[in-house]
Amino acid sequence: MAAQSRTQVGIIGAGPAGLLLARLLKVHGIDSVILEQRDRTYVEGRIRAGVLEQGMVALMEEAGVADRLHREGLVHDGVEIAVRGRPFRIDFRGLTGKAVVVYGQTEVTKDLITARLAGDGPIVWNADDVALHDVESARPLLSYHCEGERRELACDFIAGCDGFHGASRPSIPADKIAIYERVYPFGWLGILADVPPCSHELIYASHERGFALASMRSHTRSRYYVQCNLDDELDAWPDARVWDELKLRLGERAAAQITTGPSIEKSIAPLRSFVAAPMRHGRLFLAGDAAHIVPPTGAKGLNLAASDVHYLCRALVAHYRTGSDALLERYSDMALARVWKAERFSWWMTTMLHNLYDPTSFEAQMQLAELEYLAASQAAQTAMAENYVGLPY
Ligand code: APR
Ligand code: PHB
């Protein structure tokens, strides 16, 4: 017999989605167990984008884990777009009254893990081979392998927060879920370096040589990206080449401000748009990357995980408080309505800013016209700003 335990919500995955959901549920008196495939060191070491919308910041406040975020996060009132080396600014604050906070996802994860382990409930690290059972019944079950034995976790609901490669989404029968996908024909080479950022705001650059992005983690740690080929090897990108490309692509003013230094992390990531619908099957609810992926242009991944969690938490609270499942029934539609708009925005930013077409093609001229319109039109800038700072929940 497998060792069995029970909880209200069984959460698969200790990424931002699973951790934030667990914390918010606890605030509302609902118990959960988190099953995480990897160990704590691995989860706390993953480097990902870190631009938080106000909605995400508000959820971190509601979760009681926003102190460090408020102390160390950098409030950004706008971004720069550089086209062929010439920058213009999108004034978020002026156009929308809102801003974003730059605070690494790694730090968000650490803050949530610290809070969870201070008494909220367990995170089962190294939970291998998680399997979902009876999700279409009122008594779903999770089984997993841990410390040399098979264990079972009985729950009322399962939250599939196990990211793009997790076990939740594939457990849904193929005829019950539709997949929408676009894979982009290039990658992002990212470097992290302990040097001051070249600008106090992010710079997104469209250039003949390819896209580039100047971002940061703090006043002393910078994060940069350059568009690269998907089959490029890291060996082909020694630090000196990355810095040279950044200087060319970001434009003269930024180039003059770049402090170079050894990279402390370097990786190549593919870009993908992906949506699985619906985000629910029986008592299994998908949230975050388990249900959708956006390309990183626009930094929406974490923020979409947050809005999913908001809708799901509210629906679970209603179930336990009032016995009404009306919000659970509407979870997928509500979450997807926001997901699709963020998908559109991320696809638009990606398509507008990257080298995608033969420079003599009609499409390349369309990209330039789009960028020139954005540079000159307050209406276009407002549309970009309201999406970047985050559409309402
Ligand atoms: N069993 C248990 N845990 C799993 C499994 C599995 N089969 N598969 C994956 N996991 C864990 C991963 O190790 C990871 O810790 O689920 C977690 C999923 O976390 P994320 O991939 O960070 O996904 P999510 O929490 O939805 O966060 C979305 O992450 O990828 C970024 O840009 C994205 O910022 C966004 C955020
Ligand atoms: C990052 O800092 O890693 C980052 C910022 C903005 C993006 C993508 C990534 O659009």
XYZ file of C-alpha atoms in Angstrom, residues 96-354:
259
model
C -1.472 55.369 -18.246
C -0.718 56.665 -14.744
C 0.943 53.314 -14.034
C 4.443 51.865 -13.844
C 6.137 48.451 -13.640
C 8.562 47.117 -11.041
C 11.795 45.420 -12.085
C 12.414 42.602 -9.590
C 13.831 39.248 -10.669
C 11.543 36.250 -10.831
C 14.259 34.415 -8.926
C 13.700 36.818 -6.022
C 9.900 36.440 -6.256
C 10.379 32.675 -5.995
C 12.739 32.944 -3.010
C 10.347 35.259 -1.135
C 7.424 32.901 -1.735
C 9.399 29.813 -0.675
C 10.534 31.538 2.529
C 6.927 32.436 3.374
C 5.653 28.968 2.541
C 8.239 27.240 4.696
C 7.542 29.549 7.646
C 4.499 27.434 8.471
C 2.070 27.507 5.553
C 2.443 23.855 4.622
C 4.756 21.413 2.890
C 6.669 21.615 -0.329
C 7.620 18.067 -1.267
C 10.939 18.539 -3.117
C 12.196 15.831 -5.496
C 8.674 14.488 -6.052
C 9.295 12.227 -9.040
C 6.945 10.768 -11.570
C 3.847 12.687 -10.420
C 0.675 11.136 -11.859
C -2.879 12.472 -11.807
C -5.804 10.128 -11.135
C -9.584 10.428 -11.184
C -9.593 14.128 -12.093
C -13.065 13.768 -13.572
C -14.379 12.507 -10.222
C -15.052 14.439 -7.003
C -12.035 12.692 -5.394
C -8.942 13.321 -7.477
C -5.646 11.815 -6.387
C -1.992 12.533 -7.016
C 0.604 9.801 -6.793
C 4.347 10.366 -6.821
C 7.674 8.836 -5.992
C 9.724 10.261 -3.140
C 12.496 8.991 -0.853
C 12.331 5.550 -2.407
C 8.585 4.983 -2.033
C 5.356 5.604 -3.903
C 3.052 8.032 -2.092
C -0.491 9.239 -2.672
C -2.088 12.579 -2.004
C -5.887 12.716 -1.986
C -7.316 16.187 -2.638
C -10.468 18.113 -3.480
C -8.845 19.888 -6.433
C -5.590 19.712 -8.378
C -3.779 22.848 -9.549
C -1.493 22.063 -12.476
C 1.247 24.673 -12.003
C 4.043 22.513 -13.384
C 5.148 24.676 -16.291
C 5.349 23.926 -19.991
C 7.011 20.493 -19.612
C 4.937 19.305 -16.645
C 2.658 16.290 -16.215
C -0.688 18.106 -15.852
C -1.475 19.256 -19.359
C -0.495 15.933 -21.018
C -2.838 14.134 -18.582
C -5.829 15.779 -20.297
C -7.203 13.610 -23.144
C -6.190 15.078 -26.517
C -9.798 15.409 -27.665
C -10.616 17.557 -24.631
C -8.004 20.258 -25.203
C -7.104 22.501 -28.146
C -3.526 23.669 -28.724
C -2.576 26.923 -30.460
C 1.103 27.421 -31.127
C 3.722 29.503 -32.908
C 7.439 28.776 -32.734
C 9.691 31.664 -33.779
C 12.671 31.053 -36.071
C 15.312 32.595 -33.791
C 16.507 32.524 -30.180
C 17.536 34.942 -27.442
C 21.048 34.741 -26.115
C 20.951 36.127 -22.579
C 23.795 37.181 -20.325
C 23.846 38.247 -16.708
C 26.781 40.349 -15.520
C 27.691 42.199 -12.347
C 28.022 45.578 -14.020
C 25.807 48.665 -13.674
C 22.992 48.891 -16.277
C 23.652 51.127 -19.301
C 20.346 52.956 -18.852
C 17.951 53.523 -15.963
C 15.121 52.126 -18.109
C 14.900 49.022 -20.312
C 15.865 49.443 -23.965
C 14.219 47.263 -26.635
C 16.197 47.588 -29.873
C 15.259 46.753 -33.451
C 18.347 46.709 -35.648
C 19.519 45.356 -39.030
C 21.790 42.975 -37.081
C 18.882 41.718 -34.978
C 16.945 42.525 -31.829
C 18.641 43.451 -28.545
C 17.383 44.188 -25.036
C 19.089 45.967 -22.168
C 17.538 45.003 -18.831
C 18.692 44.776 -15.243
C 18.279 43.066 -11.911
C 19.620 45.881 -9.695
C 21.841 48.966 -9.864
C 24.853 46.662 -10.016
C 23.588 43.665 -12.013
C 22.618 43.823 -15.688
C 20.712 41.439 -17.917
C 21.171 41.720 -21.683
C 19.800 39.772 -24.636
C 20.618 39.568 -28.344
C 18.650 37.825 -31.065
C 20.636 34.803 -32.298
C 20.151 31.759 -34.512
C 18.386 28.819 -32.937
C 21.243 26.483 -33.807
C 23.989 28.798 -32.491
C 26.302 27.170 -29.951
C 27.261 29.140 -26.831
C 30.910 28.726 -27.862
C 30.170 30.947 -30.843
C 29.227 33.727 -28.435
C 32.220 34.600 -26.243
C 31.477 37.570 -23.962
C 33.393 39.992 -26.184
C 31.140 39.170 -29.148
C 27.991 39.674 -27.045
C 29.174 43.078 -25.827
C 30.146 44.135 -29.370
C 26.732 43.179 -30.734
C 24.944 44.940 -27.893
C 26.874 48.127 -28.561
C 26.014 48.003 -32.244
C 22.338 47.139 -31.786
C 21.387 49.304 -28.794
C 22.601 52.534 -30.429
C 25.419 55.013 -29.784
C 24.079 56.621 -26.643
C 23.522 53.303 -24.863
C 26.817 51.935 -26.224
C 28.689 54.814 -24.604
C 27.126 53.891 -21.248
C 27.686 50.131 -21.379
C 30.026 48.764 -18.736
C 31.313 45.397 -19.866
C 32.356 42.575 -17.570
C 32.491 38.792 -17.404
C 29.126 37.070 -17.771
C 28.004 35.104 -14.706
C 25.342 33.284 -16.713
C 24.855 32.795 -20.428
C 22.187 30.793 -22.216
C 20.194 30.551 -25.433
C 16.401 30.277 -25.220
C 13.887 29.566 -27.994
C 10.798 31.770 -28.327
C 7.310 30.354 -28.468
C 3.671 31.414 -28.291
C 1.422 28.630 -26.987
C -2.090 28.361 -25.560
C -3.946 25.247 -24.379
C -7.702 25.630 -23.995
C -9.690 25.085 -21.872
C -7.495 25.480 -18.801
C -9.617 23.013 -16.881
C -10.449 19.339 -17.039
C -12.756 18.063 -14.309
C -11.100 18.929 -11.008
C -7.762 19.769 -12.628
C -7.105 23.483 -13.154
C -4.063 24.597 -15.165
C -2.291 27.848 -14.299
C 0.791 29.643 -15.659
C 3.204 28.085 -18.139
C 1.383 24.725 -17.871
C -1.367 26.307 -19.971
C 0.368 29.013 -21.974
C 3.716 30.379 -23.081
C 4.538 33.827 -24.406
C 7.783 34.912 -26.044
C 9.717 37.027 -23.498
C 9.391 40.286 -25.481
C 7.179 42.292 -23.132
C 7.866 40.124 -20.058
C 4.331 38.787 -19.691
C 5.036 35.172 -18.592
C 5.174 35.721 -14.853
C 2.372 38.277 -14.922
C 0.030 35.887 -16.723
C 0.796 33.186 -14.175
C -0.208 35.755 -11.542
C -3.554 36.627 -13.128
C -4.426 32.931 -13.551
C -3.651 32.400 -9.870
C -5.812 35.354 -8.927
C -8.850 33.944 -10.788
C -8.244 30.416 -9.511
C -7.738 31.431 -5.910
C -10.899 33.549 -5.912
C -12.881 30.642 -7.383
C -11.540 28.144 -4.814
C -12.240 30.559 -1.953
C -15.842 30.914 -3.209
C -16.168 27.121 -3.327
C -15.017 26.646 0.269
C -16.795 29.721 1.692
C -20.148 29.571 -0.062
C -20.295 26.168 -1.721
C -20.775 27.907 -5.076
C -18.793 26.571 -8.043
C -19.895 29.345 -10.386
C -16.431 30.933 -10.435
C -14.700 27.583 -10.860
C -16.954 26.980 -13.879
C -15.878 30.325 -15.334
C -12.185 30.047 -14.412
C -10.933 28.944 -17.819
C -12.892 31.562 -19.773
C -11.875 34.393 -17.462
C -8.214 33.428 -17.413
C -8.081 32.849 -21.173
C -9.653 36.218 -21.980
C -6.647 37.889 -20.384
C -4.168 35.302 -21.672
C -5.135 35.900 -25.300
C -4.640 39.655 -24.993
C -1.186 39.147 -23.509
C -0.434 36.585 -26.233
C -1.375 39.171 -28.830
C 0.780 41.837 -27.215
C 3.835 39.561 -26.865
C 3.454 38.337 -30.463
C 3.112 41.946 -31.676
C 6.215 43.132 -29.789
C 8.181 40.089 -30.985
C 7.130 40.426 -34.605
C 7.716 44.172 -34.687
C 11.183 44.151 -33.125
C 13.022 41.092 -34.497
